[in-house]
Short mmCIF file of N, CA and C in Angstrom, two decimals:
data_model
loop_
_atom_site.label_atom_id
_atom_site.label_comp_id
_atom_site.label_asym_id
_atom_site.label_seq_id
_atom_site.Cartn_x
_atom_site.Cartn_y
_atom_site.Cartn_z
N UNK A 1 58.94 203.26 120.31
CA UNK A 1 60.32 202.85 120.17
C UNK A 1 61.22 204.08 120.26
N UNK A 2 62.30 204.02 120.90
CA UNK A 2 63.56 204.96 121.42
C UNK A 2 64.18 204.98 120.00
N UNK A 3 64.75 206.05 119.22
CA UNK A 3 65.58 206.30 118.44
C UNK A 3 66.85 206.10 118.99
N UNK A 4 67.77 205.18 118.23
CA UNK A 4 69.28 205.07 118.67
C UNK A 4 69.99 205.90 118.11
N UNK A 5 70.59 207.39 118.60
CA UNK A 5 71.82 207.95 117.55
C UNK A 5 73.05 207.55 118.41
N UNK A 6 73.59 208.54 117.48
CA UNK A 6 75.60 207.75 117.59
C UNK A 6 76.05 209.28 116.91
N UNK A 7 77.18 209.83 117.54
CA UNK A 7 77.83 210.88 117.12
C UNK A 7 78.90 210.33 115.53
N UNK A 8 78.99 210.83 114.84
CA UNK A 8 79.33 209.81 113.62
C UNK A 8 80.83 211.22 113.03
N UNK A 9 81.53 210.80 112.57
CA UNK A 9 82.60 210.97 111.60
C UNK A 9 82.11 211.05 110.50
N UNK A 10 82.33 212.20 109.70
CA UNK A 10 81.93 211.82 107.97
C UNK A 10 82.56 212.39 106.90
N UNK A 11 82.88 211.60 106.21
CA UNK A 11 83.88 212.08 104.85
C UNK A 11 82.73 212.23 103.73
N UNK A 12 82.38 213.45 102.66
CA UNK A 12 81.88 213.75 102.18
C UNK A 12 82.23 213.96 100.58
N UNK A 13 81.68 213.06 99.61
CA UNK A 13 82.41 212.76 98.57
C UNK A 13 80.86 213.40 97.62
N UNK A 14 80.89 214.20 96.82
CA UNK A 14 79.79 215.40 96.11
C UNK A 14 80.60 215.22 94.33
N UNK A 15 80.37 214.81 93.80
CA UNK A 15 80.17 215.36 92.42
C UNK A 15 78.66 216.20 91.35
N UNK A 16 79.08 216.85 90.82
CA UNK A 16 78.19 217.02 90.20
C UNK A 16 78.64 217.50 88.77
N UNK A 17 77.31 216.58 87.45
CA UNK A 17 77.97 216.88 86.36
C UNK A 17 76.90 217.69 85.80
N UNK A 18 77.30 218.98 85.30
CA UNK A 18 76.13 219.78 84.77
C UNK A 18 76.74 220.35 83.54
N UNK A 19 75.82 220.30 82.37
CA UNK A 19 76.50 220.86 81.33
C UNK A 19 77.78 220.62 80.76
N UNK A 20 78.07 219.49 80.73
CA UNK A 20 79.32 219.05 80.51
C UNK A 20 80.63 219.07 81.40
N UNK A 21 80.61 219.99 82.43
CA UNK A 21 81.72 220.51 83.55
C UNK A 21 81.39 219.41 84.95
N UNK A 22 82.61 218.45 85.08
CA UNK A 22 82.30 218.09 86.31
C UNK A 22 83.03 218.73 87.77
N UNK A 23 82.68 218.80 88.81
CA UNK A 23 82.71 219.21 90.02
C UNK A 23 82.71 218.78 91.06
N UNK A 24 84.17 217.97 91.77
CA UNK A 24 84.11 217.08 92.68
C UNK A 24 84.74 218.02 94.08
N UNK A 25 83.96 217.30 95.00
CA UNK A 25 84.51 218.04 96.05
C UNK A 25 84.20 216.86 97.75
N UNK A 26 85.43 216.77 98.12
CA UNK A 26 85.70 216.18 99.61
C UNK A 26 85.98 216.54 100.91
N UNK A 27 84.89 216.67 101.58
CA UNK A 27 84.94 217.12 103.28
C UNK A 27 84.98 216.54 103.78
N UNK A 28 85.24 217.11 104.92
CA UNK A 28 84.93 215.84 106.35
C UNK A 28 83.97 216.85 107.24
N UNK A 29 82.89 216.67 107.91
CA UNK A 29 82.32 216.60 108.65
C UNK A 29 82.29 215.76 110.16
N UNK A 30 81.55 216.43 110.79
CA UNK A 30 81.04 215.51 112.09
C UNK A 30 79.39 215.59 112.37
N UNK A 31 78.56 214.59 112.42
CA UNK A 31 77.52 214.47 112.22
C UNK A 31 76.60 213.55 113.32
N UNK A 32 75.20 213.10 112.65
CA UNK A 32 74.81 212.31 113.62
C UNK A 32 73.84 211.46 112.84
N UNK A 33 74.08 210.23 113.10
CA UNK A 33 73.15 208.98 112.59
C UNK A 33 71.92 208.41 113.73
N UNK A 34 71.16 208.61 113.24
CA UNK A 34 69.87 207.89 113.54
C UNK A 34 69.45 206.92 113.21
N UNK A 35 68.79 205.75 114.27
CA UNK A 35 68.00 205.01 113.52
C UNK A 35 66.73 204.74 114.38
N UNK A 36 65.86 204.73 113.39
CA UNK A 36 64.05 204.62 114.41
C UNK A 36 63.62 203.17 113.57
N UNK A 37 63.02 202.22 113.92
CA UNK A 37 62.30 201.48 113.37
C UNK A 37 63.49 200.73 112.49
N UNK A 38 63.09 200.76 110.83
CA UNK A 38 63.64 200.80 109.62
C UNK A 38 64.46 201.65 108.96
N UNK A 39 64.08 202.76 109.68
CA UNK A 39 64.72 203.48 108.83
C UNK A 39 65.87 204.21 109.34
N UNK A 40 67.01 204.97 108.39
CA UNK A 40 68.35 205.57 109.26
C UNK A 40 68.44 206.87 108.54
N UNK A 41 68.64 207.94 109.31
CA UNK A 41 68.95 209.43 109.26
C UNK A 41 70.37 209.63 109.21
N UNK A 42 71.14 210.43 108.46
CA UNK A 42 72.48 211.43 108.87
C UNK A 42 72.25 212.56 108.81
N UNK A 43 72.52 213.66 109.30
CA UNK A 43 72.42 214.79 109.62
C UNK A 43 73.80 215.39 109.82
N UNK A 44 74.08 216.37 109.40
CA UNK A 44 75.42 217.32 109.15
C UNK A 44 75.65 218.57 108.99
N UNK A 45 76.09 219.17 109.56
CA UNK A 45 76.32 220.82 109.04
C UNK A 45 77.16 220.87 107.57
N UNK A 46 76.54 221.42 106.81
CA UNK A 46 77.50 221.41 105.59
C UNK A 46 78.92 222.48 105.85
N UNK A 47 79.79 222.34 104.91
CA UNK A 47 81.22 222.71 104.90
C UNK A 47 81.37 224.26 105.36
N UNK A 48 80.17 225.07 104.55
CA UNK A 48 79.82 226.53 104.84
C UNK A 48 79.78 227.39 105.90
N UNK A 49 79.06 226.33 107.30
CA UNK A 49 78.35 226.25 108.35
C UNK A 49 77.06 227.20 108.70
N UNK A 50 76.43 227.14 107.45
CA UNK A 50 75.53 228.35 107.69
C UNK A 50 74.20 227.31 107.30
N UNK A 51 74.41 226.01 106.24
CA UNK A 51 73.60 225.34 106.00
C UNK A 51 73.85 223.76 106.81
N UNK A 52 72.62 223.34 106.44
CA UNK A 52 72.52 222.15 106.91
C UNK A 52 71.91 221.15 106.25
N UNK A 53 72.13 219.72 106.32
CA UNK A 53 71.91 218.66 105.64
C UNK A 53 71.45 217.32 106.44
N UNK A 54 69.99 217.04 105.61
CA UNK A 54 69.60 215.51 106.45
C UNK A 54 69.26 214.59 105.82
N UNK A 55 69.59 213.31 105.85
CA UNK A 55 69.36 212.59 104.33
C UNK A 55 68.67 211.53 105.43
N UNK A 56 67.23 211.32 105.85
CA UNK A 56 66.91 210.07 105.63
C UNK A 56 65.96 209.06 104.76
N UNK A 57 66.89 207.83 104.69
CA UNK A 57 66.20 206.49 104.10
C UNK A 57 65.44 205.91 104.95
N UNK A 58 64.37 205.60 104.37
CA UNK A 58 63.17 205.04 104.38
C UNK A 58 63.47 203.38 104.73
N UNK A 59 62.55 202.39 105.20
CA UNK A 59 62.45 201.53 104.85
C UNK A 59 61.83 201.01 103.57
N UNK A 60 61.32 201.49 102.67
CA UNK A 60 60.49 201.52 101.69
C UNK A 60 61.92 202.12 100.53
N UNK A 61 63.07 201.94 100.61
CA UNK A 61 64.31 202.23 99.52
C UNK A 61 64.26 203.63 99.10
N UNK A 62 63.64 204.45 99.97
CA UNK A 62 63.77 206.09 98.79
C UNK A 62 64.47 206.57 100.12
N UNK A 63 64.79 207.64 99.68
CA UNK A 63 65.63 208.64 100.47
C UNK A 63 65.07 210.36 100.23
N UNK A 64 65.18 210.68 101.47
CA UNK A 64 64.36 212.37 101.50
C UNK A 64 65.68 213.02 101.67
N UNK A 65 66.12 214.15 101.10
CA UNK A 65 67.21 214.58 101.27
C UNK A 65 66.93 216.22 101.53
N UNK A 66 66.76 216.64 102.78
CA UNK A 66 66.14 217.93 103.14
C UNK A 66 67.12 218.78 103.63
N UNK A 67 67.50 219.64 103.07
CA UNK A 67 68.28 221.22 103.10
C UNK A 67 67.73 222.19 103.91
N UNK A 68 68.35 222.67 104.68
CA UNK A 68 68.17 223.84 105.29
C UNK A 68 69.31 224.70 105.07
N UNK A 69 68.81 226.29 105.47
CA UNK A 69 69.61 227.43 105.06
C UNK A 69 68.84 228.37 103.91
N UNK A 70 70.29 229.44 103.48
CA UNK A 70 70.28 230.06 102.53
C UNK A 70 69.81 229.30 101.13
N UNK A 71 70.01 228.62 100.67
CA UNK A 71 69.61 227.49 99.62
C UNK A 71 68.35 226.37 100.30
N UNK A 72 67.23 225.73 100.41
CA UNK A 72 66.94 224.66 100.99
C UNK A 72 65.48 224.02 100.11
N UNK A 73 65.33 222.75 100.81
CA UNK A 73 64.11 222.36 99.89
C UNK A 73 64.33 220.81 100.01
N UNK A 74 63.35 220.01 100.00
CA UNK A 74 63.15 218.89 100.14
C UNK A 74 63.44 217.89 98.56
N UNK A 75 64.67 216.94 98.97
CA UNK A 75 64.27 216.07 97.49
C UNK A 75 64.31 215.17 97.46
N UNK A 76 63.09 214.42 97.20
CA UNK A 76 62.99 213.33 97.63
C UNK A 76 63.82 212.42 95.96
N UNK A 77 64.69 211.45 96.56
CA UNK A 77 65.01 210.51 95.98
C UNK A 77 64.70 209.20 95.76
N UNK A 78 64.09 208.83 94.79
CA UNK A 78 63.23 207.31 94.76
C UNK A 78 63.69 206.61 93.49
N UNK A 79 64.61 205.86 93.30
CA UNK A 79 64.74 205.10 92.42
C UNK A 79 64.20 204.86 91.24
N UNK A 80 64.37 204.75 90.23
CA UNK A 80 63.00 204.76 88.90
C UNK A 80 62.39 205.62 88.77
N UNK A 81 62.32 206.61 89.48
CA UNK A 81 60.71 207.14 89.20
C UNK A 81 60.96 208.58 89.48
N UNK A 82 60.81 209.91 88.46
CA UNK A 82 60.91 210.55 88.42
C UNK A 82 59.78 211.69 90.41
N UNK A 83 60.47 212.55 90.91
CA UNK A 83 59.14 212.98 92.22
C UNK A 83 59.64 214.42 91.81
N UNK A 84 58.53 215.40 91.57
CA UNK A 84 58.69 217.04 91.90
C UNK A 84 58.91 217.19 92.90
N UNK A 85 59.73 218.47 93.68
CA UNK A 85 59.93 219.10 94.78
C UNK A 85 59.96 220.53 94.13
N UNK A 86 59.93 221.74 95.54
CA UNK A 86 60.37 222.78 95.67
C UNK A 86 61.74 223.38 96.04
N UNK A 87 62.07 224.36 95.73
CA UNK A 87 63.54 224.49 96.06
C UNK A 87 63.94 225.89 96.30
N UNK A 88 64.28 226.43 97.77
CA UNK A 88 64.28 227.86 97.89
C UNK A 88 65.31 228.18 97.96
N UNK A 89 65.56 229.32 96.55
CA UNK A 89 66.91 230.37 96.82
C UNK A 89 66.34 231.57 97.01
N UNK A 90 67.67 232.70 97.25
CA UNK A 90 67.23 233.73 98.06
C UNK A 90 66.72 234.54 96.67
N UNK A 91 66.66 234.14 95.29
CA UNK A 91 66.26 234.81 94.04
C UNK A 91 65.31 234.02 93.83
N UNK A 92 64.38 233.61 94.70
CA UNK A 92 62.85 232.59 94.14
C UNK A 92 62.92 231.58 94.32
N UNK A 93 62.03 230.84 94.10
CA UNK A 93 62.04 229.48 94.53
C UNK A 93 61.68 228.52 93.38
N UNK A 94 62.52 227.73 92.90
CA UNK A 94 62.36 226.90 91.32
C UNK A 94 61.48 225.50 91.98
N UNK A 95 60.34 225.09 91.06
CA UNK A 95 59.90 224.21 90.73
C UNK A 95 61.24 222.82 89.87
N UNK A 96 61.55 221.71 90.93
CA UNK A 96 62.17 221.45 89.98
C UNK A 96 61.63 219.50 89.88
N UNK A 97 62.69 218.45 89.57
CA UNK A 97 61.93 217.19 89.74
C UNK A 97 63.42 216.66 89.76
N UNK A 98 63.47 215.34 90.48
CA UNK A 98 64.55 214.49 90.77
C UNK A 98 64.17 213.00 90.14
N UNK A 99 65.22 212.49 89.63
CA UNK A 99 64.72 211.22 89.21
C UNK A 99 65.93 210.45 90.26
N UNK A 100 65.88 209.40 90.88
CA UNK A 100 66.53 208.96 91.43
C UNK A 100 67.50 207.93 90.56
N UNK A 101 68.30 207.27 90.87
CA UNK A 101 69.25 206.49 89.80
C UNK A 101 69.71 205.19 90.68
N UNK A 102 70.28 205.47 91.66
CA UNK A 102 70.97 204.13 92.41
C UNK A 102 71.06 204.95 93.84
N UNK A 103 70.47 204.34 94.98
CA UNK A 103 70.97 204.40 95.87
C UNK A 103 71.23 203.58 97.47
N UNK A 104 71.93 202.89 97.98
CA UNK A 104 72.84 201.85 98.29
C UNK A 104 73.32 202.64 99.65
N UNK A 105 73.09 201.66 100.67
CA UNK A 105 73.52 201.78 102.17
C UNK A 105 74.73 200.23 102.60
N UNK A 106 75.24 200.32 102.66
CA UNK A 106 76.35 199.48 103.15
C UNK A 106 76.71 199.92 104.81
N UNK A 107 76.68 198.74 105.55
CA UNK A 107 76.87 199.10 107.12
C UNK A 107 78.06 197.62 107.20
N UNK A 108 78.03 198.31 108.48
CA UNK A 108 79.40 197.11 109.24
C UNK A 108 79.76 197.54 110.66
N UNK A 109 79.07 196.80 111.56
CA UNK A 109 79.25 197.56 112.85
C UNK A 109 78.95 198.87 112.95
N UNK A 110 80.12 199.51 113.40
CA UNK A 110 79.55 201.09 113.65
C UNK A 110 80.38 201.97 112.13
N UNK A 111 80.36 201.51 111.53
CA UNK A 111 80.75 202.15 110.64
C UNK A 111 79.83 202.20 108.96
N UNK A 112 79.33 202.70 108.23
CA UNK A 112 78.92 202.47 106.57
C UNK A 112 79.11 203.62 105.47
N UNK A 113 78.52 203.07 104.32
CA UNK A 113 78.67 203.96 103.54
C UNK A 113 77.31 204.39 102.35
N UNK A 114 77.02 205.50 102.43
CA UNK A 114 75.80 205.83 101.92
C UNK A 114 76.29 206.65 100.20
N UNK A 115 75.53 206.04 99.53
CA UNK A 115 75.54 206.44 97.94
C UNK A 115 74.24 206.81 97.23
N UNK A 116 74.27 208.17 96.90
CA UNK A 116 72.93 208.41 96.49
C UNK A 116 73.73 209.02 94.97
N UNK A 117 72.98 208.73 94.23
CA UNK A 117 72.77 209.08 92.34
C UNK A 117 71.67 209.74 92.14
N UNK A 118 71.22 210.78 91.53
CA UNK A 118 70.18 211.28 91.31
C UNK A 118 70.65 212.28 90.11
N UNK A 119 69.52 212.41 89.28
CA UNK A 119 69.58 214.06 88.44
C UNK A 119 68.24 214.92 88.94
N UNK A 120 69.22 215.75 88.74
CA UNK A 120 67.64 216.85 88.84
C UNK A 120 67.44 217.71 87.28
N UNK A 121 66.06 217.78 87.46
CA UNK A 121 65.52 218.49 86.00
C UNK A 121 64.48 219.69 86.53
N UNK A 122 63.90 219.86 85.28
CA UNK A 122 62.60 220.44 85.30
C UNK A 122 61.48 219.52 85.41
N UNK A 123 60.22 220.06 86.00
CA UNK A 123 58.96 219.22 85.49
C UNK A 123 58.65 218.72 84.16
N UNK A 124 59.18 219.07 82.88
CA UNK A 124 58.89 219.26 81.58
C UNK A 124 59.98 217.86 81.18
N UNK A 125 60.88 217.65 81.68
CA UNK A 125 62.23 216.81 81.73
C UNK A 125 63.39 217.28 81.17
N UNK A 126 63.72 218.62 80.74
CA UNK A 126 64.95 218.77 80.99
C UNK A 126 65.71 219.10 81.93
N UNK A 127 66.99 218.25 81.45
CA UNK A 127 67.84 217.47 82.79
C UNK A 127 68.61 218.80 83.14
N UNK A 128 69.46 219.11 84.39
CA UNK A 128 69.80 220.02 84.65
C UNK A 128 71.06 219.82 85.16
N UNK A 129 71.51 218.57 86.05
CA UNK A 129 72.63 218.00 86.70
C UNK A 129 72.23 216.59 87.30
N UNK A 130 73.55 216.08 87.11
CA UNK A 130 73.73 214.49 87.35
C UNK A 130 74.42 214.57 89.00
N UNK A 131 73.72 214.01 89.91
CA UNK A 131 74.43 214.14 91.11
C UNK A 131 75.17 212.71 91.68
N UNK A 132 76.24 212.87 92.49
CA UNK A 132 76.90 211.16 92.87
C UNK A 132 77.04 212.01 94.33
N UNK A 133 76.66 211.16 95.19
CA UNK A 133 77.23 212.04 96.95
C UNK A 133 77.42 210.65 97.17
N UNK A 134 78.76 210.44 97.81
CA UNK A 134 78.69 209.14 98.76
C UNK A 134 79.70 209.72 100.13
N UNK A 135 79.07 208.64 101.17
CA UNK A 135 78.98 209.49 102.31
C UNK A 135 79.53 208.48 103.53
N UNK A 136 81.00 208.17 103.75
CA UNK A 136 81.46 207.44 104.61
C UNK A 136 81.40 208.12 105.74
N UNK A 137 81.17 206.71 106.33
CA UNK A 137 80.73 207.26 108.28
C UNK A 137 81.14 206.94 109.01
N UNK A 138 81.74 206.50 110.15
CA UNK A 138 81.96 205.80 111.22
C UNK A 138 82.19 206.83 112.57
N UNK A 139 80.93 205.61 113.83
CA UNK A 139 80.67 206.09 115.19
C UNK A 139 81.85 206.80 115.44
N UNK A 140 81.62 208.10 116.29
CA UNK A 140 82.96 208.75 116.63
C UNK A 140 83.62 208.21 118.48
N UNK A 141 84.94 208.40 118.57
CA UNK A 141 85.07 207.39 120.11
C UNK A 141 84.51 208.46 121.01
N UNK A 142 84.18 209.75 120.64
CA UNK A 142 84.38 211.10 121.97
C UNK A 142 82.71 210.79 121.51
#
């Protein structure tokens, strides 16, 4: 089967609550949506342009959310259920674990909106940050 992408528009909505301090922040991007089979990819240069970002969902409801760059590391997001990953900064690389919380794909023609919830901790379970990314899209005309 042929993968269908689409050059995509994206508004980028990031909170994060750590330690009591929250941290909201809104971009826009230009990106690219995939879909193979079941499952759908976005892919984006983050705001920086030095890193990069690929979030795909599964048909199976979890979401892999893989970083590249100066910062990067795979995290997988799965609903309920606590998953370890690795995570490389340029001062070492932390062992850490994601518990997933809610996460929700809404489509409509060429346009949707992707919501991922997650915290990340330690292996041991202390929590470290509460994450909210939601991620409006729509096909671009060029």
């Amino acid at each position: 089967m042929t993968p269908r992408r689409a050059v995509v528009e994206l508004e980028l909505i990031s909170r994060i609550d750590q330690d009591g301090d929250c941290t909201e922040t809104r971009t826009f991007a230009r990106g690219e949506l995939t879909r193979l089979r079941d499952s759908v990819t976005l892919a984006y240069r983050e705001p920086d342009g030095d890193s990069r970002t690929q979030i795909r969902l599964s048909e199976n409801g979890q979401a892999l959310i893989h970083r590249t760059g100066e910062f990067s590391g795979r995290i997988p997001v799965c609903p309920g259920e606590w998953a370890e990953f690795l995570y490389h900064t340029p001062y070492g690389d932390l062992e850490l674990a994601c518990e997933g919380l809610e996460l929700l794909l809404r489509e409509e023609n060429t346009a949707g909106q992707l919501v991922l919830r997650y915290r990340i901790g330690t292996p041991d379970g202390d929590i470290i940050s509460e994450n909210h990314i939601t991620i409006i899209y729509k096909e671009s005309a060029n």
